[in-house]
């Protein structure tokens, strides 16, 4: 409720009086609505974004979904991976790719979905040149997986409505002269998983989080490389807006042609803004399919959205239904690898790594596996029970390996090309930890290891890089620096302690970086007091 | 001598509120008016919601409402002008907000959750203050036309403010600050 004073609307004498009285009210209350009214009006006039995602993922299988043609996304020769089955020649019959079915079920299990005990394929009828059969084999009312969820942050979970199996269409290439188009059916019939989320996403950031986490899971499962730039994962954003206080969802607009996660986020932001402006102008939102224009960072109307009736779905007569027993599902569940969320939790628990380090080792899985091998080697070399070694190893892998790999033109998962075995690297980490090597020298040794594949001992010997930690061996250099730098010495004695670092640096230079800085600092302190 | 307003003064307040509520509700359906009014008001609303602490909100609501209610009672004697204007603005705004909220998809349940819990107490305080205000106005005219005493009525109104209206406003402010947001959250 409210008690609203006339001072907000008029200039009567009483209002003036009241303004004087209320001058002691805190500034944000100078307008005298009660907070409940403020909340109501904000809820009525500010808009919330509601997003559901449809994500198509090409599965990584040996052959296509319903024939024996190879499923090779890297094949560049057009129409070289086709056969009468995937081209829909009359008289041909499809057969179901078991590998694809197993993979999609595993994805469903990884996403906490229920697996249908009985499922079937349906024909989705539409005409388009990239669809050689004139219909697409898909699933309509009985998807393989349904009712899952994916946690994208500690406080946000997105529900998954369904995951179903279908076949991909071919690829069209339109000529510049508007007179002809080229079609490549290599992709036609490739196993395609479609995942549909509930409209639980409320921001563009959450779109990014969901897509990245899903991609990570797909890669961990080996279900797909999910490379969006290659079209292996295609995100469609179904977005609607509504006033924050409204219960019913607004009109849904589907945005397609999105080729990266960041583009999906940008598309949602653009659409949100466009729809808010339209409603504020008094226009209505039309249910339609829009395309994403990456060049102009905007969407454009493509077509009015079809309903499912337009596709005239009916059960696929050439394929048998699919049935799953509890035992079969249990077998597939047992084959699931460690999932990203499990890996994060384990890396934190077992190695005491921080969230950022864990994220690197989860996303760049090969680096994580390598790290675990190094930790294992450190354990074998009786360094067990030293968690700081794990952290040290993690830091060096995360900060030093990527530049070394980049310099050699290696991909992040091509650790073999780096020539640094886990055993040698563990030895290096132990030496750094034991102060046999300074950090500067360690980098030199690491670089040499990546070039030659030699072990650290051999390199240290060859380059004469061992760290000098023997105080007696450093005394001469320390004495020399004290005698040749009288001014800093005087300043230190006068209480300017930061000068000590300068003197340490001088001794380090004198020992060509081999002196142990901690020992040097101790020696300097002893001699200057 | 009865030193409290008769029921008709309450009915006058309630009736005027209902009338201006309907007026506000009607105006809330005019998109041009809505657009214009919201342009002015929305920044204030956002500032009110802001990042203030619960205690800050509580004190702000309480201070605001107690001062306004006191002003209604205090200036009521002056020929109905202040209470009438007060009920016009308040009734109009509640109607206006109700219309906008419902027109934009807000549910009646959520609206009720936002207004009812504290509104029971604040509304009661509001209508009691109005009744005393109209009553004092009548008494003041009687003083001018019939030379009847006015001071006892005035003191009675101040006592009612201290003993009834103020406690109701305190309860309302506490509920609005701590309970209403929870209920709105549940309903949403």
XYZ file of C-alpha atoms in Angstrom:
717
model
C 0.000 0.000 0.000
C 1.106 3.582 0.032
C 0.830 6.922 1.522
C 1.627 9.310 -1.244
C 1.951 12.955 -0.515
C 0.640 15.747 -2.655
C 4.164 17.142 -2.797
C 4.891 14.780 -5.645
C 2.337 16.287 -7.911
C 1.467 19.790 -6.962
C 2.624 22.973 -5.359
C -0.085 23.701 -2.849
C 0.757 25.342 0.400
C 0.350 22.060 2.215
C 2.649 20.415 -0.241
C 5.295 23.030 0.373
C 4.830 22.507 4.073
C 5.196 18.805 3.669
C 8.362 19.153 1.617
C 9.868 21.061 4.488
C 8.845 18.346 6.919
C 10.161 15.546 4.775
C 13.469 17.221 4.067
C 15.033 14.923 6.638
C 13.910 11.841 4.785
C 16.862 9.996 3.206
C 17.403 11.135 -0.393
C 16.203 7.973 -2.082
C 12.829 8.406 -0.409
C 12.258 11.923 -1.723
C 9.638 10.378 -3.904
C 7.247 8.866 -1.513
C 6.068 5.582 -2.953
C 6.326 2.601 -0.734
C 8.710 -0.071 -1.939
C 5.960 -2.566 -2.826
C 4.621 -0.151 -5.418
C 8.075 0.432 -6.755
C 8.564 -3.306 -7.126
C 5.253 -3.691 -8.916
C 5.944 -0.968 -11.404
C 9.450 -2.242 -12.093
C 8.062 -5.734 -12.565
C 5.528 -4.374 -15.014
C 7.855 -2.199 -17.039
C 11.159 -4.037 -17.098
C 11.612 -7.103 -19.216
C 13.082 -10.488 -18.540
C 14.732 -12.654 -21.161
C 13.603 -16.250 -21.460
C 15.690 -18.536 -23.612
C 15.449 -22.140 -24.584
C 18.119 -23.694 -26.739
C 17.941 -26.178 -29.556
C 21.356 -27.617 -30.143
C 22.228 -29.879 -33.044
C 25.377 -31.930 -32.694
C 26.963 -34.094 -35.372
C 28.026 -37.304 -33.701
C 31.503 -38.687 -34.227
C 30.837 -42.110 -35.719
C 32.597 -44.189 -38.339
C 29.651 -44.267 -40.692
C 26.515 -42.292 -41.382
C 23.281 -42.806 -39.470
C 21.424 -45.115 -41.839
C 24.010 -46.363 -44.347
C 27.628 -47.479 -44.581
C 29.000 -44.250 -46.062
C 31.908 -42.855 -44.073
C 31.154 -40.016 -41.686
C 34.186 -37.855 -42.359
C 33.700 -34.150 -41.683
C 37.143 -33.397 -43.109
C 36.379 -34.826 -46.544
C 36.707 -31.934 -48.962
C 35.593 -33.582 -52.203
C 31.887 -32.880 -52.610
C 29.488 -35.807 -53.028
C 32.238 -38.371 -52.521
C 30.660 -39.910 -49.400
C 27.249 -40.778 -50.741
C 25.297 -43.882 -51.666
C 21.790 -44.742 -52.895
C 20.584 -45.014 -49.280
C 21.609 -41.551 -48.100
C 20.566 -40.090 -51.442
C 17.131 -41.642 -51.096
C 17.087 -43.736 -54.232
C 13.868 -45.722 -54.620
C 14.052 -49.268 -53.288
C 16.802 -48.658 -50.769
C 16.342 -49.359 -47.072
C 18.082 -47.673 -44.160
C 19.654 -49.478 -41.205
C 20.235 -47.956 -37.784
C 23.772 -47.073 -36.734
C 24.191 -48.724 -33.329
C 27.278 -46.687 -32.486
C 25.300 -43.453 -32.882
C 22.489 -44.741 -30.703
C 24.935 -45.773 -27.983
C 26.576 -42.367 -28.084
C 23.355 -40.430 -27.805
C 22.235 -42.619 -24.895
C 25.529 -41.914 -23.166
C 25.012 -38.190 -23.710
C 21.558 -38.583 -22.212
C 22.935 -40.416 -19.189
C 25.656 -37.793 -18.736
C 22.945 -35.136 -18.729
C 20.849 -36.975 -16.145
C 18.143 -37.815 -18.659
C 15.727 -40.705 -18.474
C 16.279 -43.160 -21.315
C 13.228 -44.309 -23.205
C 12.637 -48.049 -22.953
C 10.773 -47.843 -26.252
C 11.514 -45.343 -28.991
C 11.001 -45.008 -32.707
C 11.942 -42.941 -35.726
C 9.566 -40.703 -37.659
C 9.584 -39.060 -41.025
C 9.647 -35.289 -41.077
C 8.433 -34.232 -44.488
C 9.603 -31.058 -46.138
C 11.093 -30.128 -49.437
C 14.433 -28.448 -49.689
C 17.307 -29.117 -52.087
C 19.688 -30.154 -49.317
C 17.374 -33.025 -48.375
C 17.746 -35.690 -51.097
C 14.963 -37.966 -49.827
C 12.361 -35.232 -49.529
C 12.026 -36.110 -45.877
C 14.292 -36.321 -42.875
C 14.360 -39.325 -40.568
C 13.946 -37.860 -37.134
C 12.094 -38.570 -33.890
C 8.839 -36.876 -33.050
C 6.932 -38.068 -30.014
C 9.217 -40.720 -28.555
C 12.725 -39.266 -28.175
C 15.551 -41.446 -26.945
C 16.287 -39.284 -23.890
C 14.119 -36.899 -21.931
C 13.835 -34.994 -18.669
C 17.499 -34.242 -17.957
C 19.346 -31.353 -16.387
C 22.719 -29.684 -16.577
C 24.250 -27.536 -13.847
C 26.007 -24.581 -15.464
C 27.040 -22.866 -12.225
C 26.669 -23.594 -8.520
C 23.318 -21.857 -8.418
C 21.918 -22.458 -11.893
C 20.652 -25.646 -13.466
C 19.052 -25.850 -16.888
C 16.477 -28.558 -17.464
C 16.709 -30.586 -20.642
C 13.425 -31.396 -22.287
C 14.578 -34.031 -24.731
C 17.414 -35.396 -26.811
C 16.566 -37.140 -30.013
C 18.321 -38.656 -32.989
C 18.003 -37.576 -36.587
C 20.042 -37.320 -39.746
C 21.768 -34.229 -41.017
C 20.915 -32.591 -44.321
C 23.371 -31.839 -47.128
C 25.217 -28.582 -47.556
C 24.208 -25.891 -50.024
C 26.571 -23.420 -51.548
C 24.936 -20.489 -53.269
C 26.624 -18.952 -56.277
C 27.316 -15.264 -56.487
C 25.276 -14.817 -59.658
C 21.931 -15.764 -58.060
C 21.426 -18.214 -60.919
C 22.726 -21.436 -59.444
C 23.463 -23.196 -56.175
C 25.703 -26.175 -55.501
C 24.802 -29.030 -53.235
C 27.104 -31.422 -51.388
C 25.443 -34.507 -49.930
C 28.488 -35.705 -47.993
C 26.811 -34.436 -44.851
C 23.387 -35.843 -45.710
C 22.634 -38.715 -43.366
C 25.330 -37.908 -40.825
C 24.037 -38.783 -37.326
C 22.692 -35.653 -35.759
C 21.667 -35.291 -32.151
C 19.143 -32.626 -31.282
C 18.987 -31.426 -27.712
C 16.171 -29.172 -26.567
C 16.285 -27.346 -23.251
C 13.419 -26.034 -21.204
C 13.142 -22.238 -21.289
C 15.211 -21.914 -18.129
C 17.937 -19.619 -19.402
C 17.574 -15.998 -18.421
C 20.706 -14.287 -19.711
C 23.190 -14.391 -22.556
C 25.918 -15.409 -20.088
C 23.938 -18.518 -19.226
C 23.707 -19.388 -22.933
C 27.492 -19.319 -23.070
C 27.845 -21.343 -19.897
C 25.405 -23.985 -21.103
C 26.914 -24.324 -24.564
C 30.464 -24.532 -23.213
C 29.592 -27.114 -20.582
C 27.665 -29.210 -23.089
C 30.545 -29.037 -25.553
C 32.925 -30.147 -22.840
C 30.722 -33.112 -21.945
C 30.407 -34.138 -25.598
C 34.162 -34.053 -25.970
C 34.756 -35.965 -22.741
C 32.322 -38.618 -23.938
C 33.938 -38.749 -27.350
C 30.470 -38.241 -28.795
C 31.474 -35.289 -30.940
C 34.251 -32.785 -31.466
C 31.475 -30.182 -31.262
C 33.456 -27.638 -33.261
C 30.958 -24.878 -34.001
C 33.083 -23.332 -36.720
C 32.928 -26.634 -38.614
C 29.185 -26.845 -38.047
C 29.537 -29.880 -35.788
C 27.559 -28.102 -33.103
C 24.827 -25.658 -34.087
C 23.025 -23.581 -31.522
C 19.582 -22.158 -32.144
C 18.342 -19.619 -29.660
C 14.615 -19.534 -28.915
C 14.086 -16.268 -27.170
C 11.084 -14.444 -25.799
C 10.698 -11.530 -23.462
C 8.074 -10.703 -20.889
C 7.590 -8.096 -18.190
C 9.336 -9.305 -15.052
C 6.049 -9.663 -13.214
C 4.285 -11.561 -15.974
C 3.676 -15.245 -15.608
C 3.085 -16.246 -19.224
C 5.984 -16.429 -21.630
C 6.119 -13.971 -24.503
C 6.085 -14.818 -28.188
C 9.015 -17.038 -29.136
C 11.445 -16.077 -31.859
C 13.941 -18.621 -33.142
C 17.376 -17.435 -34.208
C 19.410 -19.667 -36.524
C 22.686 -19.512 -38.501
C 24.758 -19.102 -35.370
C 28.314 -20.309 -35.785
C 29.917 -19.691 -32.416
C 29.037 -19.530 -28.763
C 29.823 -15.838 -28.601
C 27.534 -15.275 -31.596
C 24.746 -17.107 -29.759
C 25.209 -14.778 -26.822
C 25.271 -11.715 -29.045
C 22.177 -12.910 -30.918
C 20.250 -13.228 -27.650
C 21.308 -9.776 -26.536
C 20.367 -8.266 -29.879
C 16.992 -10.007 -29.964
C 16.226 -8.961 -26.398
C 16.886 -5.342 -27.253
C 14.955 -5.552 -30.508
C 11.914 -7.115 -28.872
C 11.893 -4.652 -25.970
C 12.007 -1.751 -28.395
C 9.206 -3.286 -30.456
C 6.955 -3.731 -27.433
C 7.720 -0.261 -26.140
C 6.702 1.096 -29.543
C 3.423 -0.748 -29.204
C 4.261 -3.380 -31.856
C 3.609 -7.066 -31.369
C 6.260 -9.755 -31.613
C 5.722 -12.181 -34.479
C 6.564 -15.845 -33.999
C 9.172 -16.381 -36.669
C 12.563 -17.762 -37.565
C 15.300 -15.168 -37.824
C 18.849 -15.493 -39.077
C 21.945 -14.166 -37.363
C 24.057 -11.787 -39.404
C 27.541 -12.067 -37.979
C 28.821 -9.129 -39.994
C 26.279 -6.624 -38.763
C 25.691 -8.259 -35.382
C 21.960 -8.303 -35.965
C 19.143 -10.684 -36.802
C 16.920 -10.639 -39.865
C 13.569 -12.204 -40.552
C 13.764 -15.446 -42.515
C 10.333 -17.036 -42.403
C 7.264 -17.387 -40.288
C 7.806 -20.378 -38.019
C 6.203 -23.631 -39.137
C 4.214 -25.720 -36.743
C 4.791 -29.449 -36.385
C 1.633 -30.106 -38.415
C 3.383 -28.539 -41.417
C 5.922 -31.371 -41.387
C 3.319 -34.150 -41.526
C 5.236 -36.427 -39.194
C 4.472 -40.118 -39.360
C 6.295 -43.227 -38.061
C 9.219 -44.264 -40.254
C 8.002 -47.452 -41.918
C 11.463 -48.657 -42.974
C 13.000 -48.803 -39.506
C 12.121 -50.977 -36.533
C 11.391 -49.392 -33.169
C 14.170 -49.171 -30.601
C 13.937 -50.925 -27.257
C 16.263 -50.666 -24.298
C 16.490 -52.956 -21.312
C 17.627 -51.837 -17.875
C 20.690 -54.066 -18.284
C 21.691 -52.405 -21.542
C 21.305 -48.954 -20.034
C 23.362 -50.044 -17.022
C 26.089 -51.297 -19.359
C 26.200 -47.979 -21.186
C 26.211 -46.078 -17.898
C 29.196 -48.155 -16.772
C 31.042 -47.136 -19.932
C 30.707 -43.420 -19.159
C 34.076 -41.744 -18.662
C 34.734 -39.245 -15.912
C 32.564 -36.219 -16.637
C 33.794 -32.613 -16.397
C 31.944 -31.905 -13.160
C 33.381 -35.055 -11.585
C 36.837 -34.180 -12.825
C 36.667 -30.672 -11.361
C 35.618 -32.040 -8.017
C 38.332 -34.714 -8.018
C 41.142 -32.369 -9.068
C 40.244 -29.978 -6.285
C 39.944 -32.740 -3.722
C 42.974 -34.819 -4.685
C 45.474 -32.174 -5.706
C 44.282 -29.071 -3.851
C 44.287 -27.020 -7.049
C 42.369 -23.772 -7.306
C 39.292 -23.314 -9.480
C 41.162 -21.633 -12.330
C 43.769 -24.400 -12.525
C 41.079 -27.070 -12.365
C 39.170 -25.383 -15.172
C 42.240 -25.433 -17.417
C 42.818 -29.127 -16.720
C 39.150 -29.906 -17.344
C 38.817 -27.921 -20.541
C 42.231 -28.854 -21.946
C 41.882 -32.466 -20.938
C 45.228 -33.575 -22.346
C 47.012 -31.079 -20.123
C 45.049 -32.448 -17.169
C 45.947 -36.033 -18.039
C 49.570 -35.016 -18.414
C 49.445 -33.282 -15.039
C 48.143 -36.469 -13.461
C 50.994 -38.437 -15.007
C 53.460 -35.922 -13.586
C 51.887 -36.186 -10.148
C 52.121 -39.939 -10.429
C 55.828 -39.678 -11.302
C 56.400 -37.320 -8.393
C 54.779 -39.933 -6.170
C 57.107 -42.612 -7.495
C 60.086 -40.433 -6.727
C 59.106 -40.388 -3.045
C 57.667 -36.882 -3.144
C 54.314 -38.080 -1.875
C 52.586 -35.888 0.646
C 53.869 -32.651 -0.825
C 50.808 -30.889 -2.214
C 52.911 -27.813 -2.984
C 54.673 -29.927 -5.632
C 51.346 -30.595 -7.328
C 50.590 -26.891 -7.373
C 54.090 -26.110 -8.635
C 53.718 -28.667 -11.422
C 50.267 -27.292 -12.298
C 51.568 -23.731 -12.448
C 54.433 -24.654 -14.764
C 52.192 -26.716 -17.049
C 49.560 -23.990 -17.299
C 51.882 -21.031 -17.747
C 54.909 -22.480 -19.543
C 53.553 -25.205 -21.799
C 51.149 -23.180 -23.996
C 53.843 -20.716 -25.183
C 56.248 -23.578 -25.866
C 53.574 -25.370 -27.880
C 52.642 -22.234 -29.740
C 56.277 -21.637 -30.637
C 56.419 -25.113 -32.138
C 53.071 -24.681 -33.908
C 51.470 -27.478 -31.899
C 47.805 -27.837 -30.996
C 46.987 -27.813 -27.285
C 46.241 -31.547 -27.331
C 49.458 -32.472 -29.107
C 51.597 -32.817 -26.028
C 53.616 -35.586 -27.633
C 55.114 -33.039 -30.015
C 56.546 -31.171 -27.061
C 58.998 -34.018 -26.248
C 58.758 -33.387 -22.507
C 57.869 -36.684 -20.885
C 55.945 -36.685 -17.631
C 58.890 -38.413 -15.967
C 61.379 -35.726 -17.040
C 59.006 -32.942 -16.128
C 58.434 -34.446 -12.680
C 62.206 -34.497 -12.225
C 62.385 -30.836 -13.200
C 59.632 -29.906 -10.736
C 61.450 -31.764 -7.977
C 64.628 -29.856 -8.766
C 62.835 -26.515 -8.681
C 61.268 -27.484 -5.401
C 64.610 -28.585 -3.957
C 66.120 -25.285 -5.064
C 68.584 -26.983 -7.340
C 67.301 -24.711 -10.100
C 66.254 -21.071 -10.028
C 63.000 -20.182 -11.772
C 64.911 -18.438 -14.559
C 67.141 -21.441 -15.094
C 64.117 -23.763 -14.908
C 62.541 -22.006 -17.863
C 65.745 -22.389 -19.851
C 65.898 -26.087 -18.999
C 62.216 -26.548 -19.893
C 62.719 -24.923 -23.262
C 65.714 -27.129 -23.918
C 63.717 -30.190 -22.843
C 61.011 -29.319 -25.357
C 63.626 -29.055 -28.091
C 65.698 -32.122 -27.347
C 63.605 -34.382 -25.136
C 66.584 -34.730 -22.787
C 66.187 -35.078 -19.049
C 66.846 -32.061 -16.802
C 70.089 -33.427 -15.333
C 71.693 -33.763 -18.729
C 70.605 -30.255 -19.743
C 71.749 -28.673 -16.487
C 75.112 -30.308 -16.881
C 75.401 -29.292 -20.507
C 74.393 -25.682 -19.889
C 75.992 -25.441 -16.461
C 72.729 -24.257 -14.923
C 72.691 -25.825 -11.483
C 71.634 -23.444 -8.744
C 74.327 -22.528 -6.224
C 72.851 -22.999 -2.776
C 76.138 -23.479 -0.954
C 76.742 -20.317 1.114
C 80.503 -20.657 0.987
C 80.380 -20.683 -2.813
C 78.406 -17.450 -2.841
C 80.373 -15.511 -0.216
C 82.936 -14.107 -2.655
C 80.256 -12.771 -4.969
C 78.373 -11.212 -2.060
C 81.525 -9.539 -0.706
C 82.338 -8.225 -4.132
C 78.872 -6.681 -4.576
C 79.033 -5.035 -1.136
C 82.390 -3.471 -1.870
C 81.435 -2.198 -5.317
C 78.068 -0.733 -4.275
C 78.808 1.506 -1.280
C 75.845 3.821 -1.775
C 73.077 1.163 -1.633
C 74.919 -0.456 1.256
C 74.829 2.855 3.136
C 71.146 3.278 2.344
C 70.388 -0.223 3.643
C 72.293 0.450 6.831
C 70.337 3.691 7.211
C 67.137 1.635 7.269
C 66.116 1.573 3.604
C 65.592 -2.195 3.534
C 64.125 -2.355 0.036
C 67.626 -1.732 -1.335
C 68.380 -5.326 -0.423
C 66.554 -6.565 -3.498
C 68.806 -4.452 -5.671
C 71.861 -5.997 -4.054
C 70.442 -9.517 -4.434
C 69.936 -8.759 -8.104
C 73.569 -7.704 -8.416
C 74.768 -10.942 -6.837
C 72.425 -12.954 -9.089
C 73.915 -11.186 -12.095
C 77.396 -11.907 -10.833
C 76.556 -15.607 -10.526
C 74.885 -15.614 -13.945
C 71.506 -16.395 -12.414
C 72.715 -19.535 -10.686
C 72.807 -18.216 -7.136
C 69.982 -19.172 -4.806
C 68.318 -15.813 -4.079
C 67.179 -16.842 -0.616
C 70.702 -17.832 0.439
C 72.090 -14.653 -1.109
C 69.596 -12.545 0.825
C 70.525 -14.252 4.070
C 74.238 -13.711 3.407
C 73.708 -10.039 2.605
C 71.673 -9.515 5.774
C 74.370 -11.175 7.869
C 77.140 -9.098 6.358
C 75.302 -5.766 6.491
C 74.188 -5.923 10.122
C -19.647 14.801 23.334
C -18.275 12.048 21.032
C -14.603 12.588 20.363
C -14.206 10.314 17.369
C -15.441 10.431 13.797
C -18.693 8.742 12.959
C -18.699 5.839 10.421
C -19.723 8.138 7.616
C -16.306 9.790 7.640
C -14.708 6.402 7.051
C -17.107 5.741 4.215
C -16.292 9.105 2.682
C -12.571 8.196 2.669
C -13.207 4.729 1.297
C -15.612 6.033 -1.325
C -13.264 8.736 -2.547
C -10.393 6.272 -2.625
C -12.457 3.847 -4.703
C -13.455 6.656 -7.060
C -9.909 7.862 -7.620
C -8.680 4.263 -7.820
C -11.036 3.734 -10.753
C -9.846 6.985 -12.307
C -6.234 5.874 -11.990
C -7.127 2.441 -13.330
C -8.740 4.028 -16.361
C -5.757 6.302 -16.994
C -3.438 3.301 -16.740
C -5.065 1.946 -19.895
C -3.996 4.925 -21.968
C -0.648 4.073 -23.495
C 0.329 7.698 -24.070
C -0.364 8.630 -20.471
C 1.436 5.527 -19.254
C 4.467 6.242 -21.406
C 4.641 9.846 -20.224
C 4.100 9.080 -16.553
C 6.530 6.174 -16.507
C 9.239 8.255 -18.123
C 9.023 10.549 -15.146
C 8.404 8.029 -12.411
C 10.535 5.029 -13.302
C 13.885 6.522 -12.283
C 12.409 7.247 -8.860
C 11.099 3.719 -8.527
C 14.459 2.267 -9.446
C 16.139 4.476 -6.892
C 13.737 3.312 -4.197
C 14.379 -0.349 -4.897
C 18.140 0.264 -5.168
C 20.695 -1.483 -2.995
C 19.459 -0.188 0.311
C 19.639 -2.316 3.421
C 16.445 -3.684 4.938
C 16.776 -1.337 7.885
C 17.189 1.597 5.540
C 14.055 0.631 3.624
C 12.134 0.069 6.856
C 13.039 3.447 8.278
C 12.420 5.190 4.993
C 8.947 3.685 4.602
C 8.102 4.372 8.217
C 9.356 7.927 8.235
C 7.632 8.721 4.983
C 4.296 7.233 5.982
C 4.199 8.580 9.523
C 4.949 12.097 8.341
C 2.345 11.952 5.591
C -0.304 10.445 7.869
C 0.459 13.045 10.488
C 0.131 15.795 7.906
C -3.242 14.396 6.827
C -4.539 14.480 10.380
C -2.953 17.809 11.198
C -4.116 19.745 8.145
C -7.454 18.034 7.840
C -9.227 20.901 9.520
C -8.642 23.129 6.521
C -11.858 22.530 4.549
C -11.186 18.985 3.351
C -8.576 20.207 0.893
C -5.570 18.290 2.064
C -7.219 14.898 2.714
C -9.130 15.111 -0.558
C -6.009 15.827 -2.519
C -4.192 13.136 -0.584
C -6.778 10.474 -1.367
C -6.947 11.609 -4.984
C -3.238 11.092 -5.537
C -3.028 7.846 -3.586
C -6.158 6.250 -4.976
C -5.194 7.345 -8.469
C -1.691 5.947 -8.238
C -2.790 2.592 -6.832
C -5.325 2.261 -9.646
C -2.762 3.348 -12.214
C -0.159 0.837 -11.035
C -2.719 -1.943 -10.759
C -3.800 -1.420 -14.351
C -0.268 -1.320 -15.722
C 0.742 -4.374 -13.749
C -2.236 -6.464 -14.838
C -2.131 -5.237 -18.437
C 1.483 -6.357 -18.703
C 0.864 -9.916 -17.705
C 1.152 -9.559 -13.944
C -1.132 -11.910 -12.070
C -3.778 -10.864 -9.599
C -2.178 -13.235 -7.122
C 1.173 -11.488 -7.325
C -0.503 -8.102 -7.107
C -2.332 -9.217 -3.999
C 0.866 -10.618 -2.531
C 2.556 -7.281 -3.102
C -0.186 -5.150 -1.588
C -2.252 -7.150 0.836
C 0.054 -8.269 3.681
C 1.126 -4.791 4.726
C -1.839 -3.119 3.021
C -4.230 -4.420 5.653
C -2.443 -2.383 8.284
C -1.364 0.537 6.159
C -4.798 0.817 4.564
C -6.439 0.801 7.966
C -4.076 3.546 9.152
C -4.707 5.458 5.952
C -8.514 5.375 6.222
C -8.481 6.184 9.940
C -6.248 9.192 9.249
C -8.578 10.292 6.479
C -11.652 9.888 8.670
C -10.121 12.020 11.405
C -9.032 14.528 8.811
C -12.531 14.917 7.316
C -14.021 14.942 10.796
C -11.675 17.710 11.942
C -12.574 19.677 8.871
C -16.255 19.514 9.800
C -15.497 20.420 13.389
C -13.460 23.394 12.217
C -16.356 24.671 10.135
C -18.648 24.264 13.150
C -16.225 26.384 15.107
C -16.348 29.109 12.467
C -20.112 29.017 11.951
C -21.400 28.067 15.405
C -18.468 29.046 17.629
C -18.229 25.458 18.888
C -14.996 24.357 20.586
C -12.448 22.803 18.258
C -9.431 22.092 20.444
C -10.781 18.877 22.161
C -11.424 17.322 18.755
C -8.009 18.239 17.556
C -6.379 16.654 20.611
C -8.551 13.566 20.164
C -7.260 13.262 16.596
C -3.663 13.545 17.771
C -4.285 10.878 20.391
C -5.763 8.601 17.723
C -2.696 9.193 15.603
C -0.375 8.238 18.433
C -2.370 5.274 19.730
C -3.818 3.740 16.566
C -2.384 5.106 13.339
C 1.281 5.124 14.305
C 1.347 1.513 15.612
C -0.459 0.344 12.484
C 2.097 2.098 10.297
C 4.962 0.534 12.219
C 3.497 -2.940 11.747
C 2.864 -2.194 8.062
C 6.423 -0.990 7.485
C 7.891 -4.086 9.138
C 5.697 -6.379 7.055
C 6.406 -4.484 3.860
C 10.134 -4.619 4.401
C 10.560 -8.158 5.628
C 7.459 -10.160 4.739
C 6.130 -8.783 1.448
C 9.301 -9.516 -0.568
C 9.264 -13.098 0.708
C 5.654 -13.633 -0.198
C 6.186 -12.065 -3.617
C 9.106 -14.411 -4.152
C 7.029 -17.442 -3.214
C 4.155 -16.395 -5.420
C 6.473 -15.760 -8.357
